[in-house]
Coordinates of C-alpha atoms in Angstrom, one line a residue:
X1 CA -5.3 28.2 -46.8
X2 CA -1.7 27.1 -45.1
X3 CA -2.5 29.7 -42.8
X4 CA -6.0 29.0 -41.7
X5 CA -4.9 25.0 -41.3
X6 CA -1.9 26.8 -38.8
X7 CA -4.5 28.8 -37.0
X8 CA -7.2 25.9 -36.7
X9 CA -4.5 23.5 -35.5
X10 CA -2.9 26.1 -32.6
X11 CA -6.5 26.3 -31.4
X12 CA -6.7 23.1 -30.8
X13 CA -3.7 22.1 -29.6
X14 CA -4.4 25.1 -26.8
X15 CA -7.7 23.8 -25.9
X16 CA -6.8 20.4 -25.6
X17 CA -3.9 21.4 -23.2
X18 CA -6.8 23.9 -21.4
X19 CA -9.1 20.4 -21.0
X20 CA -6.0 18.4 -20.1
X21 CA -5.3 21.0 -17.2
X22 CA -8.7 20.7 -15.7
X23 CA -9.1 17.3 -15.4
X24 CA -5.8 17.1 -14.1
X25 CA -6.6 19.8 -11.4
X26 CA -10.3 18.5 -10.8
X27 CA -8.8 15.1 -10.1
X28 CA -6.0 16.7 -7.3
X29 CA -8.4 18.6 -6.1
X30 CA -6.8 21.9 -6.8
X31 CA -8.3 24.9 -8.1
X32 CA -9.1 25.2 -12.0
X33 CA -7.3 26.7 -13.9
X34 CA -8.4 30.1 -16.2
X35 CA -9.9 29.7 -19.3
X36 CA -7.6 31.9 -21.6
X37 CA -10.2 31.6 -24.1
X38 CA -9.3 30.9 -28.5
X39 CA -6.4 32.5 -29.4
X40 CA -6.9 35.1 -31.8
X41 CA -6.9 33.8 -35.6
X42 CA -8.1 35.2 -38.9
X43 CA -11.5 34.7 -38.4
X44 CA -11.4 37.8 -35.9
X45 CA -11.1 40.3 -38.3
X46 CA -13.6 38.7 -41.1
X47 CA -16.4 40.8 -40.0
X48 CA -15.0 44.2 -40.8
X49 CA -15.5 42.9 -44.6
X50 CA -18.9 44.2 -44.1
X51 CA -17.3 47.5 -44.6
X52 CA -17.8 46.4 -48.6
X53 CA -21.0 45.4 -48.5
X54 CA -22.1 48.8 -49.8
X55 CA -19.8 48.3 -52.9
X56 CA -21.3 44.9 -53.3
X57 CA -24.8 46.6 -53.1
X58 CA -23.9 49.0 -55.8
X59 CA -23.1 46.3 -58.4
X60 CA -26.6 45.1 -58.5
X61 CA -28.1 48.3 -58.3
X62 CA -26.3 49.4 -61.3
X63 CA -24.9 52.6 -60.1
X64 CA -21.5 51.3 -61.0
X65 CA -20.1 51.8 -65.0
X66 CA -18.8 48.5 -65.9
X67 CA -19.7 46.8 -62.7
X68 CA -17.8 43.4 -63.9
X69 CA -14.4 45.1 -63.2
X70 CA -15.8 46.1 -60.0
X71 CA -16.8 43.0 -59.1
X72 CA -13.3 41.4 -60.3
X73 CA -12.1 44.3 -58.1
X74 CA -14.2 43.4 -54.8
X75 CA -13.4 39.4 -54.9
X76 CA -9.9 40.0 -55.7
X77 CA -9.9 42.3 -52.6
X78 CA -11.3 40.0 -51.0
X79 CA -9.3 37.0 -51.5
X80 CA -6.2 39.3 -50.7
X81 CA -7.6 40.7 -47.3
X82 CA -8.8 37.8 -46.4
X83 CA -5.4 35.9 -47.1
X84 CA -3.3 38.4 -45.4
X85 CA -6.2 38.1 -42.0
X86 CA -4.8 34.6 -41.7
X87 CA -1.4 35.1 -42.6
X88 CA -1.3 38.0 -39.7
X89 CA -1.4 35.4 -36.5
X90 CA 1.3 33.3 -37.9
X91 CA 4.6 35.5 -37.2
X92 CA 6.5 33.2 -39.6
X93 CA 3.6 33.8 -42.3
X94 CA 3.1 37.4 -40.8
X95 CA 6.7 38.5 -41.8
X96 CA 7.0 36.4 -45.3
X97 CA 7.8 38.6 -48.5
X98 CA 4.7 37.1 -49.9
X99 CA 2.6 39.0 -47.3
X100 CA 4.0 42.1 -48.3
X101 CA 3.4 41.7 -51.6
X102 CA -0.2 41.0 -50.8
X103 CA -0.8 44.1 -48.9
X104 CA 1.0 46.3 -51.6
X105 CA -1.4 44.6 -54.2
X106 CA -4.4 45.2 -51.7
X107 CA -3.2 49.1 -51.9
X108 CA -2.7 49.6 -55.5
X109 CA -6.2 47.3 -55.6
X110 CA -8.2 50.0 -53.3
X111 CA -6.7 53.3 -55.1
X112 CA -7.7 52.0 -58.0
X113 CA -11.2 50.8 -57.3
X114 CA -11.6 54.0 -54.7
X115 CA -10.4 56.7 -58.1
X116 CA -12.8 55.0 -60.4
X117 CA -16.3 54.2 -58.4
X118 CA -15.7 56.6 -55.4
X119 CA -18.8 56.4 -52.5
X120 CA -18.6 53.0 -50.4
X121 CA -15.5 51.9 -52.0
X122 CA -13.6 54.4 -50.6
X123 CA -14.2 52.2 -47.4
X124 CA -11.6 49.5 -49.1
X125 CA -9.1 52.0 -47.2
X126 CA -10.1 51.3 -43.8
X127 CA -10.0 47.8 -44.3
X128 CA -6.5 48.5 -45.9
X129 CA -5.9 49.9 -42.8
X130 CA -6.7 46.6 -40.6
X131 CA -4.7 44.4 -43.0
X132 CA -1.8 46.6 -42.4
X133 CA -2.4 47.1 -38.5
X134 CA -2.7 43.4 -38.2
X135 CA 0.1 42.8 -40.1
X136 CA 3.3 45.5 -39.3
X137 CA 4.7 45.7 -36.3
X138 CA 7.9 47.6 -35.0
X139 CA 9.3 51.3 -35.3
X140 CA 7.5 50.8 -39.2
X141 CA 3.9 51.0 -38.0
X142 CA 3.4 54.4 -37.1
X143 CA 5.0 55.6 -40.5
X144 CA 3.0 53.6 -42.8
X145 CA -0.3 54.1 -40.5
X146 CA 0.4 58.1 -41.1
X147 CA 1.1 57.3 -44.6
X148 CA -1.9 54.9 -45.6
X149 CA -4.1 57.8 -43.9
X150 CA -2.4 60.6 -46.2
X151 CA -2.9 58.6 -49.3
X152 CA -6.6 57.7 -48.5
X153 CA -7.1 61.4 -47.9
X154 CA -5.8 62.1 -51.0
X155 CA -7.4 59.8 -53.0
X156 CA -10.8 60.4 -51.2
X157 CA -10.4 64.0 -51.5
X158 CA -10.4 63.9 -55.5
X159 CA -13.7 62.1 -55.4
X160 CA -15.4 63.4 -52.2
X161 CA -13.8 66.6 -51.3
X162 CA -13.9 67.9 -47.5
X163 CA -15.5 64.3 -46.7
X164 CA -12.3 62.7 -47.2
X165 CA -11.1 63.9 -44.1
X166 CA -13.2 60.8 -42.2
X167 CA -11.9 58.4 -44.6
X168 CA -8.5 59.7 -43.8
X169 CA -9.1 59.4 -40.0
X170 CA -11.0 56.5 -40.4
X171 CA -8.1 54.7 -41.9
X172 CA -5.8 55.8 -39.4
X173 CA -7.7 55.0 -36.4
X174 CA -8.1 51.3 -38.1
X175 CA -4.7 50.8 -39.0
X176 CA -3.2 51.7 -35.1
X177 CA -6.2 50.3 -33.1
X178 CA -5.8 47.1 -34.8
X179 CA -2.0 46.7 -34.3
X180 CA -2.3 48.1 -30.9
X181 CA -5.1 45.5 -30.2
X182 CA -3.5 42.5 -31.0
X183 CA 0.1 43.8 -29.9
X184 CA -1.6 43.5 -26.6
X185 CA -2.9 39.9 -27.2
X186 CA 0.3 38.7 -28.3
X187 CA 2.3 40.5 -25.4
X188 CA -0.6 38.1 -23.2
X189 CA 0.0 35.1 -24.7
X190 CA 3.5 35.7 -24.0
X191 CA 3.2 36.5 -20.8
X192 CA 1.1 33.1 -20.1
X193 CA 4.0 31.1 -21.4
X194 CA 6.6 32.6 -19.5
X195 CA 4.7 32.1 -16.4
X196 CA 4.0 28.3 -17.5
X197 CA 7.9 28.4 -18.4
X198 CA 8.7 29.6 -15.0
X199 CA 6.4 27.3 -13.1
X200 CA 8.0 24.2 -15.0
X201 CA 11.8 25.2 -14.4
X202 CA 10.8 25.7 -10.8
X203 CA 9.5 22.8 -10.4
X204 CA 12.5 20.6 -12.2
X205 CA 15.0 22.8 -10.4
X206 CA 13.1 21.5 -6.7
X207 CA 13.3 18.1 -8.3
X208 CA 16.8 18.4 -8.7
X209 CA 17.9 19.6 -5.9
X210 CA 15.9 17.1 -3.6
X211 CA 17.3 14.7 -6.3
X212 CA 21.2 15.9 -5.6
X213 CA 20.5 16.3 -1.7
X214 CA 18.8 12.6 -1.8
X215 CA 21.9 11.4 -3.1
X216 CA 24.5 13.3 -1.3
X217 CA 22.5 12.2 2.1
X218 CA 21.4 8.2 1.4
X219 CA 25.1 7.2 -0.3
X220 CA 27.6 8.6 2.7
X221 CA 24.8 7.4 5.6
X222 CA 24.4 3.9 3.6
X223 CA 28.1 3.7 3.4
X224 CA 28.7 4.3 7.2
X225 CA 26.0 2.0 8.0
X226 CA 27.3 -0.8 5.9
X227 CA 30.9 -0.7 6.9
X228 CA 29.8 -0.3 10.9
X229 CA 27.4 -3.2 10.3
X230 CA 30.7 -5.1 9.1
X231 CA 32.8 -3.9 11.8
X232 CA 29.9 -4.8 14.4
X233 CA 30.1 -8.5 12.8
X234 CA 33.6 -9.0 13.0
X235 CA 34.2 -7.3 17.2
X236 CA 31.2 -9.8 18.2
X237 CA 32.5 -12.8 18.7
X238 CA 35.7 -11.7 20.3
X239 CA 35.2 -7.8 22.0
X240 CA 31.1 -7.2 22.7
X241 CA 31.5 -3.8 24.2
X242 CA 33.2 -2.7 21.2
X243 CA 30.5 -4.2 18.8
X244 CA 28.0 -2.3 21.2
X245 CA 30.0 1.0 20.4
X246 CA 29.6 0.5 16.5
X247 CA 25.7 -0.5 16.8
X248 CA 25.0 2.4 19.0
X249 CA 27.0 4.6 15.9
X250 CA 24.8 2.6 13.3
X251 CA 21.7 3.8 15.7
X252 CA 23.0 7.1 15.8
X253 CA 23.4 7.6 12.1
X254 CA 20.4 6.8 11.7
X255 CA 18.7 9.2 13.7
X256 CA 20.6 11.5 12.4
X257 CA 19.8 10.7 8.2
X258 CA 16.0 10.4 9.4
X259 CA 16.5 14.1 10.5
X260 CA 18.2 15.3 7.0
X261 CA 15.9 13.8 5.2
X262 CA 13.4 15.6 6.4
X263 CA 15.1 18.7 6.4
X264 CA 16.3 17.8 2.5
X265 CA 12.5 17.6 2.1
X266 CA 11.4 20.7 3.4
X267 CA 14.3 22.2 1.3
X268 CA 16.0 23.3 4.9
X269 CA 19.1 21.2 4.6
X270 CA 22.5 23.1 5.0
X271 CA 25.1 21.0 5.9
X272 CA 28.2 22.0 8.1
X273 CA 32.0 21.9 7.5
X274 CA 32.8 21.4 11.2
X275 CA 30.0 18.8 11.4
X276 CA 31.0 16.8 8.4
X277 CA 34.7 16.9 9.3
X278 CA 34.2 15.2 12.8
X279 CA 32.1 12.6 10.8
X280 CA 35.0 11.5 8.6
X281 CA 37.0 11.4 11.5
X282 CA 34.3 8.7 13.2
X283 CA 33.6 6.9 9.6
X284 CA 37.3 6.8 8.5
X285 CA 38.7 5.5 12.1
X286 CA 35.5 2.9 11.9
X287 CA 37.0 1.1 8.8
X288 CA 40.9 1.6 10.2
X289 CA 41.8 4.5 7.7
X290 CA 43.9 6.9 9.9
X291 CA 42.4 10.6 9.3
X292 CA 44.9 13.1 9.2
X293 CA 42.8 16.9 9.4
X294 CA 44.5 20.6 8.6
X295 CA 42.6 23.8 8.9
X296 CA 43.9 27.0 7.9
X297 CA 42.5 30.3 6.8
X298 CA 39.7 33.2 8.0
X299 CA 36.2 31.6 9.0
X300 CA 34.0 30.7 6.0
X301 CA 30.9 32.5 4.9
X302 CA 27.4 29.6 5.4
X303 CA 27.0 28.9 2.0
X304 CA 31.1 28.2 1.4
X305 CA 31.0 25.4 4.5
X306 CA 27.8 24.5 3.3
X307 CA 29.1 23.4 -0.2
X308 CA 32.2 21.9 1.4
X309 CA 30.5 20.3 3.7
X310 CA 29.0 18.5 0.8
X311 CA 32.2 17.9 -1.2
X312 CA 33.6 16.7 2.2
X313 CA 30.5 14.3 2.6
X314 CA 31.0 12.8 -0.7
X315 CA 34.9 12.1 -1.3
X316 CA 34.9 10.5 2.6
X317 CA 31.9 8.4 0.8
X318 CA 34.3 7.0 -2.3
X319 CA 37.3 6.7 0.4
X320 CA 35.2 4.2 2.8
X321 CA 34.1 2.6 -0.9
X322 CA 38.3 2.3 -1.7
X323 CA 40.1 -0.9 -1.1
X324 CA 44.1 -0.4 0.1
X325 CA 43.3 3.0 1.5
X326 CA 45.4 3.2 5.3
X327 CA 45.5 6.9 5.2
X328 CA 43.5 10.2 4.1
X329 CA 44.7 13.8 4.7
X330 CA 42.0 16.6 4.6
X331 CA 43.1 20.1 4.0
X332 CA 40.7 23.1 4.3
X333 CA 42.6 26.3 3.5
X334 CA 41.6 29.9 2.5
X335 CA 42.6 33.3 1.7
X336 CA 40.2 36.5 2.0
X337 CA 39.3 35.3 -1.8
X338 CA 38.9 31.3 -2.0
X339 CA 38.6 28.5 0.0
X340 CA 40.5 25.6 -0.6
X341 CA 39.1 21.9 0.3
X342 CA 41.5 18.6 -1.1
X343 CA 40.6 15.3 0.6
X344 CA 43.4 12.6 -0.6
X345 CA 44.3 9.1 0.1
X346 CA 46.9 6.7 -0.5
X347 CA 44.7 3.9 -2.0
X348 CA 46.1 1.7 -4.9
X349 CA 43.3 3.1 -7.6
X350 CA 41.1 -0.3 -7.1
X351 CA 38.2 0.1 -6.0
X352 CA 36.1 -2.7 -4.1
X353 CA 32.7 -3.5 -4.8
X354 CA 30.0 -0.7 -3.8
X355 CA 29.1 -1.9 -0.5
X356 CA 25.5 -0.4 -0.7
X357 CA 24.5 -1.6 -4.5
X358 CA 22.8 1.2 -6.7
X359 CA 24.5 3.8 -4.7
X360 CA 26.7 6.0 -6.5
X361 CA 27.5 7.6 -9.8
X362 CA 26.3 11.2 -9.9
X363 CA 27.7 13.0 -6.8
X364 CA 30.6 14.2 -8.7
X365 CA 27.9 15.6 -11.7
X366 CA 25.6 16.7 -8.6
X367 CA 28.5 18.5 -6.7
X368 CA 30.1 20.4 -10.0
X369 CA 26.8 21.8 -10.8
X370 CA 26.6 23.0 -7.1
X371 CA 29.9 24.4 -7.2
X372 CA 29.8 26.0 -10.2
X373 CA 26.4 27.3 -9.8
X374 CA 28.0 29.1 -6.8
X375 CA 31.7 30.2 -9.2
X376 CA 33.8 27.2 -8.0
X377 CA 35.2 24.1 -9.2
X378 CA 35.8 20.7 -8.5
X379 CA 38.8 18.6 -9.6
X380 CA 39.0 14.6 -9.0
X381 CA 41.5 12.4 -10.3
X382 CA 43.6 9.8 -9.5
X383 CA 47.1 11.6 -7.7
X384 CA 51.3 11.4 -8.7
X385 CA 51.7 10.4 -5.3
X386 CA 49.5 7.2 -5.9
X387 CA 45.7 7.4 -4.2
X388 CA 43.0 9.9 -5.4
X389 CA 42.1 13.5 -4.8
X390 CA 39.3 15.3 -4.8
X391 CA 39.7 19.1 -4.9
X392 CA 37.3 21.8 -4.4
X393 CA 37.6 25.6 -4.6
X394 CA 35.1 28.1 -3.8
X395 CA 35.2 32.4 -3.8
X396 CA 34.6 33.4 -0.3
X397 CA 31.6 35.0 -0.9
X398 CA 30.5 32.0 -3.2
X399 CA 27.7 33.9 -5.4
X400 CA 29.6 35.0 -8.7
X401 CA 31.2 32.6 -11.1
X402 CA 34.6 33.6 -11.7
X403 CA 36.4 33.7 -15.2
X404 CA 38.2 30.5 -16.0
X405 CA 36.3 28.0 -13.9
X406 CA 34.4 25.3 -15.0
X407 CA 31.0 26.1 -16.7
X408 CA 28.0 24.5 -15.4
X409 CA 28.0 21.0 -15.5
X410 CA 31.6 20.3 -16.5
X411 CA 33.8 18.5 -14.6
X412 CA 37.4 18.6 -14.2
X413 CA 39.3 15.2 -13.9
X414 CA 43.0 14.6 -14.0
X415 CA 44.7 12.1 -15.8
X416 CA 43.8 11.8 -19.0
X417 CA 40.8 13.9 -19.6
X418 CA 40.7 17.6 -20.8
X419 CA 38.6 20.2 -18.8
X420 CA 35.6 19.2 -21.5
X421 CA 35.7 15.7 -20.7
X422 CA 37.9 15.0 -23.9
X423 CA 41.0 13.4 -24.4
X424 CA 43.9 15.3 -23.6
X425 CA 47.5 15.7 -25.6
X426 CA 49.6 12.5 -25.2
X427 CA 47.3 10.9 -23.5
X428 CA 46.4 6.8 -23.7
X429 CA 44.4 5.4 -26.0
X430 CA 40.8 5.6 -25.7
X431 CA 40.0 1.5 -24.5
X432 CA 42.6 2.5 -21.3
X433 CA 41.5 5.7 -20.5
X434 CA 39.2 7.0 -17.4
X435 CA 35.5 7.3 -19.5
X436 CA 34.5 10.7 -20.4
X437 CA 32.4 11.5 -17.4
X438 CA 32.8 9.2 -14.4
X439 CA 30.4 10.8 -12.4
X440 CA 27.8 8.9 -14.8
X441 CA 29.4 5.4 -14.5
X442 CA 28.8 3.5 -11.2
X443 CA 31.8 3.9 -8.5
X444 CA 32.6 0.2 -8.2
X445 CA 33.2 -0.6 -12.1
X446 CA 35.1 2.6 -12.6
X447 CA 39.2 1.6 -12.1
X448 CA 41.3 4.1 -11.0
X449 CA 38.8 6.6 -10.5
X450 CA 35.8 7.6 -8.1

C-alpha cells in the first residue's frame, strides 16, 4: 500500500511540473514542451494477472481437488505479485530485503500450486517471471531469468510433459522482456533529468558570470567616475581646463562601460592586461596616487591577461576606495609556467567610506572562483611593509588546476586567516581578527582589509 501511495504521489508531482511548464511556455510564447506521459507504476503490469484467470475458472468449475487451498493459493499469489508490481518502481522499495522475500515466497507459492493442480496454473510461472524481471536488475538478471525458466521446465515437465517446453520459454521471455522494458524507461527518465539538470546549471552558471562581470565592470567604472567627479569639483573654481580634462575622462569612461556592458551581455567580454594597466595609470594619477608599473616575463596566453586584467581591474578599484594611499607598485612577472600579478600600496589599512554606496563586497569571492576555475590563486591581505596586497597567480596555459592551490571558492587572505578562512596558529582573538570571508562583508566597514 506504501508503495502504491509512492507511485500515485510521483505521478502527480510529474504532471503538475508537466502543467506548470506549459503555462509557463504558453505565457512566453515559447514552444511547449513534450508530454513525457505517466511514469511507469504498478498498475502497468496488473493486466498480465489475467494470465490466472484460467485457475480462477477452474475453482468454480470443480476440476480442482480441494479447490479452497487453491483459492488460498491464487489470492495469496495475488496479494504477493501484486505487492511486489508496486514495490518494483520504487528503487528504495525495489531493492528492500522484504521484496525478496516476497518473490521467493511467490516461487515456492507457484511450484507448489503448479505440482499439485497442473494446466493453467502452470501460468503462475510466467507471471513469476514478470515479478522477477520487474524487480532484479544487474549482472543477477540473466542468471535467475535462465534459472526461473529451468525450474518452470522442470516442474511443468512432471505434469505436462514435452509441453513444458513453452512454459519454460514462456517464463523466460517474460522474465527478460520485462526487465529489459522498463530498464529502458528508467534509462529515459534519467536521461530527461539530466538534460533538465544540464539546462538549469547552464543557466545559473550564465547568471553568474553576467553576475561576476556586472560587478567587476559597474564597481572600478563607478569608482573612476566618482573620484573624477570629485576632482572635477575641486580644479573648477581655480584651473577650468583641467576640470575640462577630468569631465572629458568621466565622458570617456563612460562610453567606454556602455560598451562592456554590452559585450558582458552578449557574454563577449574579455578584458585586456595592457588595457587595464594604462587605466590604473589614468585612475591612480586622477586621485594623486603615484603608479609605479614593472613588466617582466614571455607574452601571456588571452585567457591569462584576460583574468589579470580582471584582478588588475579590481585591486586598482579597493586602492582608489583606500584613504592614505600616495603610492601603488604593480608587478606582472612570468616564467614559461606562471604568471605572476601583485598590485600593493602603502595605505595605512583604513579604509574611507565606499564612494559609490552598494558597490563592493564580492569581487574577491567573484575573482577566486575565476582563478581557480582556471588552476590559479588569489592572495589579499594587509602587507609587513604596511599597505595591502593583492596577489594573483595563474599557469600559463591557465586550463588545469594545479595541486596545492586554492579549491574553488576559497580564498586566501594573510594575516590572520588560514587558507580555509579559519583562524590560524597564534593568531588574535576572534573580536580583532579580519572576518572569515571579507569578500562577503562590504569594503568600507571591513578595517584593514579590502
Amino acid at each position: 500500500m506504501t508503495a502504491w501511495r509512492e507511485s500515485r504521489r510521483r505521478w502527480r508531482a510529474d504532471m503538475a511540473r508537466f502543467k506548470a511548464e506549459r503555462r509557463t511556455a504558453r505565457r512566453n510564447g515559447q514552444p511547449l514542451p513534450e508530454n513525457p506521459g505517466p511514469p511507469p507504476t504498478g498498475f502497468a503490469l496488473l493486466p498480465w494477472l489475467l494470465l490466472g484467470m484460467g485457475a480462477f475458472s477452474n475453482l468454480f468449475q470443480d476440476r480442482s481437488s480441494h479447490p479452497w487451498i487453491g483459492a488460498i493459493g491464487l489470492f495469496t499469489f495475488n496479494s504477493l505479485y501484486i505487492n511486489v508490481a508496486f514495490r518494483a518502481f520504487v528503487k528504495e522499495k525495489r531493492e528492500a530485503l522484504s521484496t525478496r522475500l516476497a518473490l521467493a515466497a511467490m516461487g515456492v507459492l507457484t511450484c507448489a500450486l503448479a505440482i499439485g493442480y497442473g494446466g493453467n496454473w502452470l501460468l503462475f510461472f510466467p507471471l513469476l517471471g514478470l515479478a522477477v524481471g520487474a524487480t532484479l536488475r544487474g549482472p543477477w538478471l540473466g542468471r535467475t531469468g535462465i534459472g526461473l525458466a529451468a525450474l518452470a521446465g522442470g516442474v511443468s515437465g512432471v505434469r505436462e510433459g514435452w509441453d513444458a517446453i513453452n512454459i519454460a520459454y514462456g517464463t523466460f521471455l517474460s522474465t527478460m522482456v520485462t526487465a529489459a522494458i522498463l530498464s529502458l524507461a528508467e534509462a529515459v527518465r534519467e536521461l530527461r533529468a539530466a538534460r533538465e539538470e544540464l539546462a538549469r546549471r547552464a543557466v545559473e552558471k550564465e547568471r553568474l558570470r553576467f553576475s561576476r562581470d556586472l560587478h567587476d565592470l559597474l564597481g572600478h567604472t563607478l569608482s573612476v567616475i566618482v573620484v573624477k567627479s570629485e576632482a572635477a569639483r575641486r580644479l573648477a573654481p581655480r584651473d577650468l581646463e583641467a576640470a575640462l580634462v577630468q569631465v572629458a575622462d568621466i565622458e570617456s569612461v563612460g562610453r567606454q562601460a556602455l560598451t562592456e556592458i554590452r559585450e558582458a551581455v552578449t557574454g563577449y567580454r574579455e578584458g585586456s592586461l595592457a588595457t587595464e594597466l594604462d587605466r590604473a595609470r589614468s585612475a591612480l594619477s586622477a586621485v594623486g596616487v603615484d603608479p609605479v608599473v614593472r613588466q617582466s616575463g614571455p607574452p601571456l596566453v588571452p585567457r591569462s591577461e584576460a583574468l589579470l586584467g580582471w584582478v588588475l581591474r579590481e585591486a586598482v578599484t579597493n586602492v582608489l576606495r583606500h584613504s592614505g594611499a600616495t603610492r601603488c607598485e604593480i608587478s606582472v612577472s612570468g616564467t614559461r609556467d606562471r604568471v605572476r600579478l601583485e598590485v600593493a600600496d602603502d595605505g595605512d589599512g583604513v579604509l574611507s567610506p565606499s564612494p559609490v554606496p552598494g558597490i563592493g563586497g564580492t569581487g574577491l569571492k567573484g575573482l577566486t572562483e575565476r582563478l581557480a576555475a582556471a588552476g590559479g590563486s588569489l592572495r589579499a591581505g594587509p602587507s609587513p611593509r604596511g599597505g595591502f596586497t593583492v596577489t594573483a597567480e595563474l599557469p600559463v596555459e591557465g586550463e588545469l588546476p594545479v595541486e596545492g592551490d586554492p579549491v574553488e571558492g576559497e580564498l586566501l587572505v594573510e594575516g590572520g586567516l588560514s587558507a580555509a578562512g579559519g583562524p590560524a596558529a597564534g593568531e588574535r582573538p576572534a573580536q580583532d581578527r579580519l572576518p572569515a570571508d571579507p569578500a562577503e562583508v562590504p569594503l568600507s566597514r571591513t578595517p584593514g582589509a579590502r
